[in-house]
Amino acid sequence: MNILVCIKQVPDSNKVEVDPVTGVLKRNGVESKMNPYDLYAIETALRIREELGGTIYALTMGPGQAAVVIKEAFAMGVDKGILISDRKFGGADVLATSYTISQGIKSIGDIDLILCGKQTTDGDTAQVGPEVSEWLNIPSVSNVSKIVEINEDSVVVEMDMTDDIEVTKLQFPCLLTVDKDIFMPRLPSYVKKQATKDREITVISLAELEDKDEQHYGLNGSPTQVQRIFPPEVNAHREMFKGSEEELTGQLFTKLQELKFV
Ligand SMILES: Cc1cc2nc3c(=O)[nH]c(=O)nc-3n(C[C@H](O)[C@H](O)[C@H](O)COP(=O)(O)OP(=O)(O)OC[C@H]3O[C@@H](n4cnc5c(N)ncnc54)[C@H](O)[C@@H]3O)c2cc1C
């Protein structure tokens, strides 16, 4: 079984500042880490390999330094690493990102199962996984909280729908995005880290992709136009109401009317 896990490098803090002039995130000097949900996806892949055997690929799209998260994946037990990286991919929105990742996956070939995290802690859209599956024309299920049954041909999963749990069966090839309840991720092993420190990572640039049309990638391939990025203003305004229960109710109702909530 060939399993591919999509992993993303994200800032190690939710306190990333925005340049007030350019509106661009100030990533310089900010420590990075693997998106936490992707650790659950890697753990899921490792458990499946323990049961069925096979090869696990970790794939990330990002600048050269994103290779660090692939090295971490190696130290957890992943077999092969793919870095999709090219200046032409810069400024990609979710559509262009998912397209680029799907092109990268196509160039690797025979993948039975693609695993993604449920969402990232920076972009947070939870759209990349389902969009990759659309580009590849394979079925997908999001928010997978349990693998019920798996064999060489198919997988039965529980999908957490907040109020309900839905059970569904998918034939391979397919894509799952996994929730944090699925398995507790193992820590990277020092022994594996040492053993894999020189392991090569395959770098895929635009030249290696089937679709080489620059218009489909990066800023060119991104229909989203960000008008402005800004940190939300801190509103320290407070109002105190005093009086009896009845008076307070009246004051609160008047305030809600003023604010057009009622
Ligand atoms: C107009 C525009 C321009 C942008 N320009 C840039 C830019 O220049 N640089 C930049 O870093 N971001 C940029 N972004 C943000 C970028 O589009 C998102 O980071 C990216 O689409 C992933 O979305 P997400 O973080 O919401 O992922 P989600 O959909 O929340 O992620 C779900 C899962 O998908 C997988 N995944 C997500 N991203 C990756 C990845 N890169 N590699 C491998 N697996 C992945 C992971 O398994 C992850 O757990 C831009 C966004 C817009 C709208």
PDB file of C-alpha atoms and ligand atoms in Angstrom:
ATOM      1  CA  MET A   1       0.000   0.000   0.000  1.00  0.00           C
ATOM      2  CA  ASN A   2       1.322   3.447  -0.938  1.00  0.00           C
ATOM      3  CA  ILE A   3       0.236   6.113   1.527  1.00  0.00           C
ATOM      4  CA  LEU A   4       0.964   9.806   1.033  1.00  0.00           C
ATOM      5  CA  VAL A   5       0.634  12.294   3.887  1.00  0.00           C
ATOM      6  CA  CYS A   6       0.325  16.013   3.151  1.00  0.00           C
ATOM      7  CA  ILE A   7       2.098  18.076   5.780  1.00  0.00           C
ATOM      8  CA  LYS A   8       2.500  21.832   6.119  1.00  0.00           C
ATOM      9  CA  GLN A   9       4.998  24.005   7.959  1.00  0.00           C
ATOM     10  CA  VAL A  10       3.181  26.621  10.051  1.00  0.00           C
ATOM     11  CA  PRO A  11       4.319  29.399  12.429  1.00  0.00           C
ATOM     12  CA  ASP A  12       4.979  28.116  15.937  1.00  0.00           C
ATOM     13  CA  SER A  13       2.852  30.885  17.417  1.00  0.00           C
ATOM     14  CA  ASN A  14      -0.527  32.456  16.811  1.00  0.00           C
ATOM     15  CA  LYS A  15       1.025  35.842  17.481  1.00  0.00           C
ATOM     16  CA  VAL A  16       2.371  36.399  13.966  1.00  0.00           C
ATOM     17  CA  GLU A  17       2.313  40.124  13.234  1.00  0.00           C
ATOM     18  CA  VAL A  18       0.985  41.746  10.088  1.00  0.00           C
ATOM     19  CA  ASP A  19       2.991  44.502   8.405  1.00  0.00           C
ATOM     20  CA  PRO A  20       0.537  47.414   8.628  1.00  0.00           C
ATOM     21  CA  VAL A  21       1.802  48.919   5.337  1.00  0.00           C
ATOM     22  CA  THR A  22       2.002  45.883   3.051  1.00  0.00           C
ATOM     23  CA  GLY A  23      -0.565  43.715   4.851  1.00  0.00           C
ATOM     24  CA  VAL A  24       1.842  40.745   4.570  1.00  0.00           C
ATOM     25  CA  LEU A  25       2.465  38.369   7.474  1.00  0.00           C
ATOM     26  CA  LYS A  26       5.853  38.955   9.105  1.00  0.00           C
ATOM     27  CA  ARG A  27       7.183  35.385   8.953  1.00  0.00           C
ATOM     28  CA  ASN A  28      10.835  36.310   9.377  1.00  0.00           C
ATOM     29  CA  GLY A  29      12.206  35.427  12.779  1.00  0.00           C
ATOM     30  CA  VAL A  30       9.063  33.434  13.609  1.00  0.00           C
ATOM     31  CA  GLU A  31       9.794  29.850  14.626  1.00  0.00           C
ATOM     32  CA  SER A  32       8.036  27.188  12.559  1.00  0.00           C
ATOM     33  CA  LYS A  33       6.694  23.728  13.271  1.00  0.00           C
ATOM     34  CA  MET A  34       4.694  21.005  11.595  1.00  0.00           C
ATOM     35  CA  ASN A  35       0.968  21.735  11.504  1.00  0.00           C
ATOM     36  CA  PRO A  36      -0.245  19.804  14.589  1.00  0.00           C
ATOM     37  CA  TYR A  37      -3.124  18.064  12.744  1.00  0.00           C
ATOM     38  CA  ASP A  38      -0.605  16.636  10.273  1.00  0.00           C
ATOM     39  CA  LEU A  39       1.066  14.719  13.113  1.00  0.00           C
ATOM     40  CA  TYR A  40      -2.228  12.799  13.495  1.00  0.00           C
ATOM     41  CA  ALA A  41      -2.226  12.106   9.753  1.00  0.00           C
ATOM     42  CA  ILE A  42       1.341  10.737   9.950  1.00  0.00           C
ATOM     43  CA  GLU A  43       0.441   8.573  12.952  1.00  0.00           C
ATOM     44  CA  THR A  44      -2.547   7.188  11.023  1.00  0.00           C
ATOM     45  CA  ALA A  45      -0.268   6.311   8.100  1.00  0.00           C
ATOM     46  CA  LEU A  46       2.226   4.589  10.426  1.00  0.00           C
ATOM     47  CA  ARG A  47      -0.536   2.497  12.060  1.00  0.00           C
ATOM     48  CA  ILE A  48      -1.873   1.452   8.645  1.00  0.00           C
ATOM     49  CA  ARG A  49       1.634   0.490   7.491  1.00  0.00           C
ATOM     50  CA  GLU A  50       2.056  -1.580  10.674  1.00  0.00           C
ATOM     51  CA  GLU A  51      -1.082  -3.500   9.705  1.00  0.00           C
ATOM     52  CA  LEU A  52      -0.773  -3.773   5.928  1.00  0.00           C
ATOM     53  CA  GLY A  53       2.836  -2.921   5.097  1.00  0.00           C
ATOM     54  CA  GLY A  54       3.768  -0.493   2.341  1.00  0.00           C
ATOM     55  CA  THR A  55       5.500   2.832   1.828  1.00  0.00           C
ATOM     56  CA  ILE A  56       4.688   6.190   3.373  1.00  0.00           C
ATOM     57  CA  TYR A  57       5.466   9.441   1.566  1.00  0.00           C
ATOM     58  CA  ALA A  58       5.384  12.819   3.295  1.00  0.00           C
ATOM     59  CA  LEU A  59       4.724  15.705   0.917  1.00  0.00           C
ATOM     60  CA  THR A  60       4.915  19.408   1.594  1.00  0.00           C
ATOM     61  CA  MET A  61       4.528  22.431  -0.636  1.00  0.00           C
ATOM     62  CA  GLY A  62       6.524  25.413   0.495  1.00  0.00           C
ATOM     63  CA  PRO A  63       9.894  27.148   0.404  1.00  0.00           C
ATOM     64  CA  GLY A  64      13.182  25.228   0.849  1.00  0.00           C
ATOM     65  CA  GLN A  65      13.086  25.496   4.650  1.00  0.00           C
ATOM     66  CA  ALA A  66       9.843  23.486   4.719  1.00  0.00           C
ATOM     67  CA  ALA A  67      12.098  20.423   4.301  1.00  0.00           C
ATOM     68  CA  VAL A  68      12.479  20.555   8.091  1.00  0.00           C
ATOM     69  CA  VAL A  69       8.986  19.105   8.566  1.00  0.00           C
ATOM     70  CA  ILE A  70       9.820  16.260   6.194  1.00  0.00           C
ATOM     71  CA  LYS A  71      12.891  15.469   8.306  1.00  0.00           C
ATOM     72  CA  GLU A  72      10.618  15.388  11.352  1.00  0.00           C
ATOM     73  CA  ALA A  73       8.321  13.000   9.479  1.00  0.00           C
ATOM     74  CA  PHE A  74      11.356  10.761   8.770  1.00  0.00           C
ATOM     75  CA  ALA A  75      12.140  10.751  12.493  1.00  0.00           C
ATOM     76  CA  MET A  76       8.594   9.524  13.143  1.00  0.00           C
ATOM     77  CA  GLY A  77       9.030   6.659  10.648  1.00  0.00           C
ATOM     78  CA  VAL A  78       7.986   8.009   7.240  1.00  0.00           C
ATOM     79  CA  ASP A  79       9.893   6.419   4.322  1.00  0.00           C
ATOM     80  CA  LYS A  80      10.089   9.072   1.597  1.00  0.00           C
ATOM     81  CA  GLY A  81       9.939  12.845   1.420  1.00  0.00           C
ATOM     82  CA  ILE A  82       8.686  15.148  -1.343  1.00  0.00           C
ATOM     83  CA  LEU A  83       9.122  18.924  -1.329  1.00  0.00           C
ATOM     84  CA  ILE A  84       7.085  20.809  -3.934  1.00  0.00           C
ATOM     85  CA  SER A  85       8.918  24.068  -4.296  1.00  0.00           C
ATOM     86  CA  ASP A  86       9.305  26.720  -6.967  1.00  0.00           C
ATOM     87  CA  ARG A  87       9.261  30.519  -6.945  1.00  0.00           C
ATOM     88  CA  LYS A  88       6.401  30.272  -9.451  1.00  0.00           C
ATOM     89  CA  PHE A  89       4.223  28.698  -6.737  1.00  0.00           C
ATOM     90  CA  GLY A  90       4.523  31.779  -4.468  1.00  0.00           C
ATOM     91  CA  GLY A  91       1.339  33.649  -3.534  1.00  0.00           C
ATOM     92  CA  ALA A  92      -0.875  30.586  -4.120  1.00  0.00           C
ATOM     93  CA  ASP A  93      -4.366  30.699  -2.626  1.00  0.00           C
ATOM     94  CA  VAL A  94      -6.156  27.497  -1.602  1.00  0.00           C
ATOM     95  CA  LEU A  95      -7.252  26.640  -5.149  1.00  0.00           C
ATOM     96  CA  ALA A  96      -3.737  27.045  -6.589  1.00  0.00           C
ATOM     97  CA  THR A  97      -2.185  25.271  -3.573  1.00  0.00           C
ATOM     98  CA  SER A  98      -4.477  22.254  -3.907  1.00  0.00           C
ATOM     99  CA  TYR A  99      -3.904  22.150  -7.679  1.00  0.00           C
ATOM    100  CA  THR A 100      -0.121  22.239  -7.230  1.00  0.00           C
ATOM    101  CA  ILE A 101      -0.243  19.497  -4.601  1.00  0.00           C
ATOM    102  CA  SER A 102      -2.474  17.347  -6.831  1.00  0.00           C
ATOM    103  CA  GLN A 103      -0.048  17.807  -9.727  1.00  0.00           C
ATOM    104  CA  GLY A 104       2.813  16.806  -7.417  1.00  0.00           C
ATOM    105  CA  ILE A 105       0.935  13.674  -6.341  1.00  0.00           C
ATOM    106  CA  LYS A 106       0.261  12.785  -9.992  1.00  0.00           C
ATOM    107  CA  SER A 107       3.962  13.036 -10.748  1.00  0.00           C
ATOM    108  CA  ILE A 108       4.749  10.507  -7.984  1.00  0.00           C
ATOM    109  CA  GLY A 109       2.333   7.975  -9.445  1.00  0.00           C
ATOM    110  CA  ASP A 110       0.553   5.132  -7.771  1.00  0.00           C
ATOM    111  CA  ILE A 111      -0.806   6.372  -4.429  1.00  0.00           C
ATOM    112  CA  ASP A 112      -3.585   4.352  -2.773  1.00  0.00           C
ATOM    113  CA  LEU A 113      -4.370   6.548   0.193  1.00  0.00           C
ATOM    114  CA  ILE A 114      -3.799  10.282   0.722  1.00  0.00           C
ATOM    115  CA  LEU A 115      -3.998  11.567   4.287  1.00  0.00           C
ATOM    116  CA  CYS A 116      -4.272  15.223   5.291  1.00  0.00           C
ATOM    117  CA  GLY A 117      -4.756  16.996   8.569  1.00  0.00           C
ATOM    118  CA  LYS A 118      -8.239  18.292   9.251  1.00  0.00           C
ATOM    119  CA  GLN A 119      -7.030  21.891   8.954  1.00  0.00           C
ATOM    120  CA  THR A 120      -3.985  24.053   9.551  1.00  0.00           C
ATOM    121  CA  THR A 121      -3.327  26.389  12.440  1.00  0.00           C
ATOM    122  CA  ASP A 122      -2.453  29.316  10.161  1.00  0.00           C
ATOM    123  CA  GLY A 123      -4.627  29.315   7.002  1.00  0.00           C
ATOM    124  CA  ASP A 124      -7.264  27.233   8.794  1.00  0.00           C
ATOM    125  CA  THR A 125      -9.574  26.783   5.782  1.00  0.00           C
ATOM    126  CA  ALA A 126      -9.772  22.943   5.902  1.00  0.00           C
ATOM    127  CA  GLN A 127     -10.241  23.073   2.118  1.00  0.00           C
ATOM    128  CA  VAL A 128      -6.925  21.795   0.774  1.00  0.00           C
ATOM    129  CA  GLY A 129      -7.681  18.072   1.331  1.00  0.00           C
ATOM    130  CA  PRO A 130     -11.135  18.007  -0.297  1.00  0.00           C
ATOM    131  CA  GLU A 131      -9.876  20.182  -3.183  1.00  0.00           C
ATOM    132  CA  VAL A 132      -6.900  17.879  -3.828  1.00  0.00           C
ATOM    133  CA  SER A 133      -9.324  14.951  -4.066  1.00  0.00           C
ATOM    134  CA  GLU A 134     -11.480  16.907  -6.546  1.00  0.00           C
ATOM    135  CA  TRP A 135      -8.462  17.673  -8.760  1.00  0.00           C
ATOM    136  CA  LEU A 136      -7.481  13.989  -8.663  1.00  0.00           C
ATOM    137  CA  ASN A 137     -11.091  12.889  -9.176  1.00  0.00           C
ATOM    138  CA  ILE A 138     -11.022  10.503  -6.209  1.00  0.00           C
ATOM    139  CA  PRO A 139     -13.445  10.249  -3.258  1.00  0.00           C
ATOM    140  CA  SER A 140     -12.672  11.954   0.037  1.00  0.00           C
ATOM    141  CA  VAL A 141     -14.001  12.097   3.575  1.00  0.00           C
ATOM    142  CA  SER A 142     -13.194  14.889   6.044  1.00  0.00           C
ATOM    143  CA  ASN A 143     -12.922  14.926   9.852  1.00  0.00           C
ATOM    144  CA  VAL A 144     -12.163  11.218  10.124  1.00  0.00           C
ATOM    145  CA  SER A 145     -12.054  10.293  13.804  1.00  0.00           C
ATOM    146  CA  LYS A 146     -11.662   6.498  13.510  1.00  0.00           C
ATOM    147  CA  ILE A 147     -10.491   3.836  11.071  1.00  0.00           C
ATOM    148  CA  VAL A 148     -13.021   1.057  11.613  1.00  0.00           C
ATOM    149  CA  GLU A 149     -11.676  -1.442   9.101  1.00  0.00           C
ATOM    150  CA  ILE A 150      -9.013  -1.417   6.419  1.00  0.00           C
ATOM    151  CA  ASN A 151      -7.720  -3.868   3.823  1.00  0.00           C
ATOM    152  CA  GLU A 152      -5.816  -3.644   0.518  1.00  0.00           C
ATOM    153  CA  ASP A 153      -8.893  -2.474  -1.394  1.00  0.00           C
ATOM    154  CA  SER A 154     -10.938  -0.259   0.887  1.00  0.00           C
ATOM    155  CA  VAL A 155     -11.284   1.529   4.197  1.00  0.00           C
ATOM    156  CA  VAL A 156     -14.261   2.033   6.527  1.00  0.00           C
ATOM    157  CA  VAL A 157     -14.083   5.232   8.571  1.00  0.00           C
ATOM    158  CA  GLU A 158     -16.052   7.201  11.118  1.00  0.00           C
ATOM    159  CA  MET A 159     -16.530  10.850  10.223  1.00  0.00           C
ATOM    160  CA  ASP A 160     -17.157  13.286  13.067  1.00  0.00           C
ATOM    161  CA  MET A 161     -20.091  15.514  12.040  1.00  0.00           C
ATOM    162  CA  THR A 162     -20.194  17.241  15.487  1.00  0.00           C
ATOM    163  CA  ASP A 163     -23.765  16.114  16.287  1.00  0.00           C
ATOM    164  CA  ASP A 164     -23.508  12.734  14.545  1.00  0.00           C
ATOM    165  CA  ILE A 165     -20.937  10.151  13.605  1.00  0.00           C
ATOM    166  CA  GLU A 166     -21.242   8.980  10.024  1.00  0.00           C
ATOM    167  CA  VAL A 167     -19.708   5.664   8.967  1.00  0.00           C
ATOM    168  CA  THR A 168     -18.632   5.315   5.360  1.00  0.00           C
ATOM    169  CA  LYS A 169     -16.658   2.941   3.152  1.00  0.00           C
ATOM    170  CA  LEU A 170     -14.266   4.151   0.478  1.00  0.00           C
ATOM    171  CA  GLN A 171     -12.453   2.198  -2.210  1.00  0.00           C
ATOM    172  CA  PHE A 172      -8.814   3.114  -2.866  1.00  0.00           C
ATOM    173  CA  PRO A 173      -7.546   5.464  -4.183  1.00  0.00           C
ATOM    174  CA  CYS A 174      -9.130   7.961  -1.812  1.00  0.00           C
ATOM    175  CA  LEU A 175      -8.299  10.869   0.483  1.00  0.00           C
ATOM    176  CA  LEU A 176      -9.047  11.285   4.193  1.00  0.00           C
ATOM    177  CA  THR A 177      -8.579  14.342   6.365  1.00  0.00           C
ATOM    178  CA  VAL A 178      -8.101  13.252   9.957  1.00  0.00           C
ATOM    179  CA  ASP A 179      -9.204  14.737  13.245  1.00  0.00           C
ATOM    180  CA  LYS A 180      -7.149  14.705  16.415  1.00  0.00           C
ATOM    181  CA  ASP A 181      -9.202  11.922  18.050  1.00  0.00           C
ATOM    182  CA  ILE A 182      -7.920   9.355  15.559  1.00  0.00           C
ATOM    183  CA  PHE A 183      -4.613   8.334  17.239  1.00  0.00           C
ATOM    184  CA  MET A 184      -2.131   9.900  19.641  1.00  0.00           C
ATOM    185  CA  PRO A 185       0.906  10.851  17.507  1.00  0.00           C
ATOM    186  CA  ARG A 186       4.205   9.266  18.535  1.00  0.00           C
ATOM    187  CA  LEU A 187       7.207  11.435  19.327  1.00  0.00           C
ATOM    188  CA  PRO A 188      10.003  11.596  16.747  1.00  0.00           C
ATOM    189  CA  SER A 189      12.679   9.050  17.623  1.00  0.00           C
ATOM    190  CA  TYR A 190      16.273  10.201  18.147  1.00  0.00           C
ATOM    191  CA  VAL A 191      17.541   6.928  16.649  1.00  0.00           C
ATOM    192  CA  LYS A 192      15.406   7.395  13.514  1.00  0.00           C
ATOM    193  CA  LYS A 193      16.449  11.052  13.310  1.00  0.00           C
ATOM    194  CA  GLN A 194      20.112  10.037  13.258  1.00  0.00           C
ATOM    195  CA  ALA A 195      19.490   7.180  10.830  1.00  0.00           C
ATOM    196  CA  THR A 196      17.650   9.425   8.348  1.00  0.00           C
ATOM    197  CA  LYS A 197      19.646  12.646   8.655  1.00  0.00           C
ATOM    198  CA  ASP A 198      21.180  12.187   5.179  1.00  0.00           C
ATOM    199  CA  ARG A 199      18.081  10.736   3.546  1.00  0.00           C
ATOM    200  CA  GLU A 200      17.343  12.504   0.303  1.00  0.00           C
ATOM    201  CA  ILE A 201      14.191  14.531  -0.198  1.00  0.00           C
ATOM    202  CA  THR A 202      12.798  14.653  -3.736  1.00  0.00           C
ATOM    203  CA  VAL A 203      12.250  18.241  -4.822  1.00  0.00           C
ATOM    204  CA  ILE A 204       9.536  18.794  -7.412  1.00  0.00           C
ATOM    205  CA  SER A 205       9.448  22.082  -9.302  1.00  0.00           C
ATOM    206  CA  LEU A 206       7.174  23.280 -12.096  1.00  0.00           C
ATOM    207  CA  ALA A 207       9.411  21.547 -14.662  1.00  0.00           C
ATOM    208  CA  GLU A 208       8.556  18.130 -13.159  1.00  0.00           C
ATOM    209  CA  LEU A 209       4.780  18.605 -13.269  1.00  0.00           C
ATOM    210  CA  GLU A 210       2.504  17.321 -16.018  1.00  0.00           C
ATOM    211  CA  ASP A 211       0.820  20.741 -16.376  1.00  0.00           C
ATOM    212  CA  LYS A 212       3.609  23.270 -16.931  1.00  0.00           C
ATOM    213  CA  ASP A 213       1.347  26.262 -17.613  1.00  0.00           C
ATOM    214  CA  GLU A 214       2.524  29.011 -15.226  1.00  0.00           C
ATOM    215  CA  GLN A 215      -0.930  30.587 -15.327  1.00  0.00           C
ATOM    216  CA  HIS A 216      -2.259  27.706 -13.193  1.00  0.00           C
ATOM    217  CA  TYR A 217       0.140  28.241 -10.288  1.00  0.00           C
ATOM    218  CA  GLY A 218       1.062  30.767  -7.620  1.00  0.00           C
ATOM    219  CA  LEU A 219      -0.463  34.215  -7.785  1.00  0.00           C
ATOM    220  CA  ASN A 220      -1.400  33.718 -11.471  1.00  0.00           C
ATOM    221  CA  GLY A 221      -3.528  30.680 -10.671  1.00  0.00           C
ATOM    222  CA  SER A 222      -5.192  32.251  -7.614  1.00  0.00           C
ATOM    223  CA  PRO A 223      -8.652  33.732  -8.117  1.00  0.00           C
ATOM    224  CA  THR A 224      -8.765  34.915  -4.477  1.00  0.00           C
ATOM    225  CA  GLN A 225      -7.873  38.575  -4.096  1.00  0.00           C
ATOM    226  CA  VAL A 226      -7.009  39.650  -0.603  1.00  0.00           C
ATOM    227  CA  GLN A 227      -8.158  43.264  -0.200  1.00  0.00           C
ATOM    228  CA  ARG A 228      -6.534  43.866   3.149  1.00  0.00           C
ATOM    229  CA  ILE A 229      -4.992  41.862   6.002  1.00  0.00           C
ATOM    230  CA  PHE A 230      -5.091  43.450   9.427  1.00  0.00           C
ATOM    231  CA  PRO A 231      -5.031  42.364  13.051  1.00  0.00           C
ATOM    232  CA  PRO A 232      -8.455  42.867  14.634  1.00  0.00           C
ATOM    233  CA  GLU A 233      -8.641  46.056  16.667  1.00  0.00           C
ATOM    234  CA  VAL A 234      -8.584  45.495  20.390  1.00  0.00           C
ATOM    235  CA  ASN A 235     -11.810  46.897  21.757  1.00  0.00           C
ATOM    236  CA  ALA A 236     -11.443  47.627  25.436  1.00  0.00           C
ATOM    237  CA  HIS A 237     -14.779  49.474  25.659  1.00  0.00           C
ATOM    238  CA  ARG A 238     -16.821  48.307  28.658  1.00  0.00           C
ATOM    239  CA  GLU A 239     -20.166  49.447  30.016  1.00  0.00           C
ATOM    240  CA  MET A 240     -21.542  48.666  33.458  1.00  0.00           C
ATOM    241  CA  PHE A 241     -25.264  48.540  34.142  1.00  0.00           C
ATOM    242  CA  LYS A 242     -26.603  49.001  37.645  1.00  0.00           C
ATOM    243  CA  GLY A 243     -30.070  48.548  39.054  1.00  0.00           C
ATOM    244  CA  SER A 244     -32.666  45.962  39.935  1.00  0.00           C
ATOM    245  CA  GLU A 245     -33.210  42.821  37.876  1.00  0.00           C
ATOM    246  CA  GLU A 246     -36.053  44.495  36.012  1.00  0.00           C
ATOM    247  CA  GLU A 247     -34.064  47.680  35.335  1.00  0.00           C
ATOM    248  CA  LEU A 248     -31.061  45.661  34.153  1.00  0.00           C
ATOM    249  CA  THR A 249     -33.239  43.678  31.756  1.00  0.00           C
ATOM    250  CA  GLY A 250     -34.611  46.916  30.303  1.00  0.00           C
ATOM    251  CA  GLN A 251     -31.165  48.497  29.974  1.00  0.00           C
ATOM    252  CA  LEU A 252     -29.759  45.394  28.323  1.00  0.00           C
ATOM    253  CA  PHE A 253     -32.665  45.196  25.877  1.00  0.00           C
ATOM    254  CA  THR A 254     -32.262  48.884  24.943  1.00  0.00           C
ATOM    255  CA  LYS A 255     -28.525  48.335  24.368  1.00  0.00           C
ATOM    256  CA  LEU A 256     -29.141  45.307  22.153  1.00  0.00           C
ATOM    257  CA  GLN A 257     -31.640  47.358  20.141  1.00  0.00           C
ATOM    258  CA  GLU A 258     -29.112  50.177  19.800  1.00  0.00           C
ATOM    259  CA  LEU A 259     -26.555  47.696  18.476  1.00  0.00           C
ATOM    260  CA  LYS A 260     -29.209  46.256  16.143  1.00  0.00           C
ATOM    261  CA  PHE A 261     -28.957  42.741  17.606  1.00  0.00           C
ATOM    262  CA  VAL A 262     -32.725  42.755  18.228  1.00  0.00           C
TER     263      VAL A 262
HETATM  264  C1  LIG B   1      -4.362  35.356  -2.333  1.00  0.00           C
HETATM  265  C2  LIG B   1      -3.587  34.473  -1.400  1.00  0.00           C
HETATM  266  C3  LIG B   1      -2.202  34.469  -1.455  1.00  0.00           C
HETATM  267  C4  LIG B   1      -1.473  33.643  -0.596  1.00  0.00           C
HETATM  268  N1  LIG B   1      -0.129  33.657  -0.663  1.00  0.00           N
HETATM  269  C5  LIG B   1       0.608  32.888   0.147  1.00  0.00           C
HETATM  270  C6  LIG B   1       2.033  32.893   0.115  1.00  0.00           C
HETATM  271  O1  LIG B   1       2.646  33.630  -0.647  1.00  0.00           O
HETATM  272  N2  LIG B   1       2.710  32.060   0.961  1.00  0.00           N
HETATM  273  C7  LIG B   1       2.029  31.247   1.829  1.00  0.00           C
HETATM  274  O2  LIG B   1       2.672  30.508   2.591  1.00  0.00           O
HETATM  275  N3  LIG B   1       0.693  31.198   1.885  1.00  0.00           N
HETATM  276  C8  LIG B   1      -0.044  31.998   1.067  1.00  0.00           C
HETATM  277  N4  LIG B   1      -1.397  31.965   1.124  1.00  0.00           N
HETATM  278  C9  LIG B   1      -2.025  30.998   2.016  1.00  0.00           C
HETATM  279  C10 LIG B   1      -2.136  29.643   1.309  1.00  0.00           C
HETATM  280  O3  LIG B   1      -3.016  29.735   0.233  1.00  0.00           O
HETATM  281  C11 LIG B   1      -2.645  28.616   2.296  1.00  0.00           C
HETATM  282  O4  LIG B   1      -1.695  28.532   3.318  1.00  0.00           O
HETATM  283  C12 LIG B   1      -2.792  27.250   1.629  1.00  0.00           C
HETATM  284  O5  LIG B   1      -3.760  27.282   0.639  1.00  0.00           O
HETATM  285  C13 LIG B   1      -3.205  26.208   2.623  1.00  0.00           C
HETATM  286  O6  LIG B   1      -4.459  26.544   3.137  1.00  0.00           O
HETATM  287  P1  LIG B   1      -4.773  26.254   4.643  1.00  0.00           P
HETATM  288  O7  LIG B   1      -3.606  26.671   5.457  1.00  0.00           O
HETATM  289  O8  LIG B   1      -6.094  26.860   4.940  1.00  0.00           O
HETATM  290  O9  LIG B   1      -4.859  24.668   4.685  1.00  0.00           O
HETATM  291  P2  LIG B   1      -6.033  23.714   5.191  1.00  0.00           P
HETATM  292  O10 LIG B   1      -6.981  23.475   4.090  1.00  0.00           O
HETATM  293  O11 LIG B   1      -6.598  24.179   6.508  1.00  0.00           O
HETATM  294  O12 LIG B   1      -5.132  22.421   5.422  1.00  0.00           O
HETATM  295  C14 LIG B   1      -5.662  21.125   5.522  1.00  0.00           C
HETATM  296  C15 LIG B   1      -4.582  20.108   5.283  1.00  0.00           C
HETATM  297  O13 LIG B   1      -4.113  20.215   3.939  1.00  0.00           O
HETATM  298  C16 LIG B   1      -2.716  19.903   3.884  1.00  0.00           C
HETATM  299  N5  LIG B   1      -1.960  21.083   3.439  1.00  0.00           N
HETATM  300  C17 LIG B   1      -2.311  22.390   3.494  1.00  0.00           C
HETATM  301  N6  LIG B   1      -1.344  23.166   2.974  1.00  0.00           N
HETATM  302  C18 LIG B   1      -0.355  22.345   2.590  1.00  0.00           C
HETATM  303  C19 LIG B   1       0.925  22.536   1.998  1.00  0.00           C
HETATM  304  N7  LIG B   1       1.397  23.739   1.697  1.00  0.00           N
HETATM  305  N8  LIG B   1       1.672  21.435   1.730  1.00  0.00           N
HETATM  306  C20 LIG B   1       1.229  20.192   2.017  1.00  0.00           C
HETATM  307  N9  LIG B   1       0.047  19.959   2.601  1.00  0.00           N
HETATM  308  C21 LIG B   1      -0.745  21.012   2.865  1.00  0.00           C
HETATM  309  C22 LIG B   1      -2.315  19.505   5.307  1.00  0.00           C
HETATM  310  O14 LIG B   1      -2.500  18.112   5.449  1.00  0.00           O
HETATM  311  C23 LIG B   1      -3.344  20.257   6.139  1.00  0.00           C
HETATM  312  O15 LIG B   1      -3.527  19.685   7.427  1.00  0.00           O
HETATM  313  C24 LIG B   1      -2.147  32.796   0.315  1.00  0.00           C
HETATM  314  C25 LIG B   1      -3.538  32.798   0.359  1.00  0.00           C
HETATM  315  C26 LIG B   1      -4.279  33.634  -0.472  1.00  0.00           C
HETATM  316  C27 LIG B   1      -5.766  33.602  -0.362  1.00  0.00           C
END
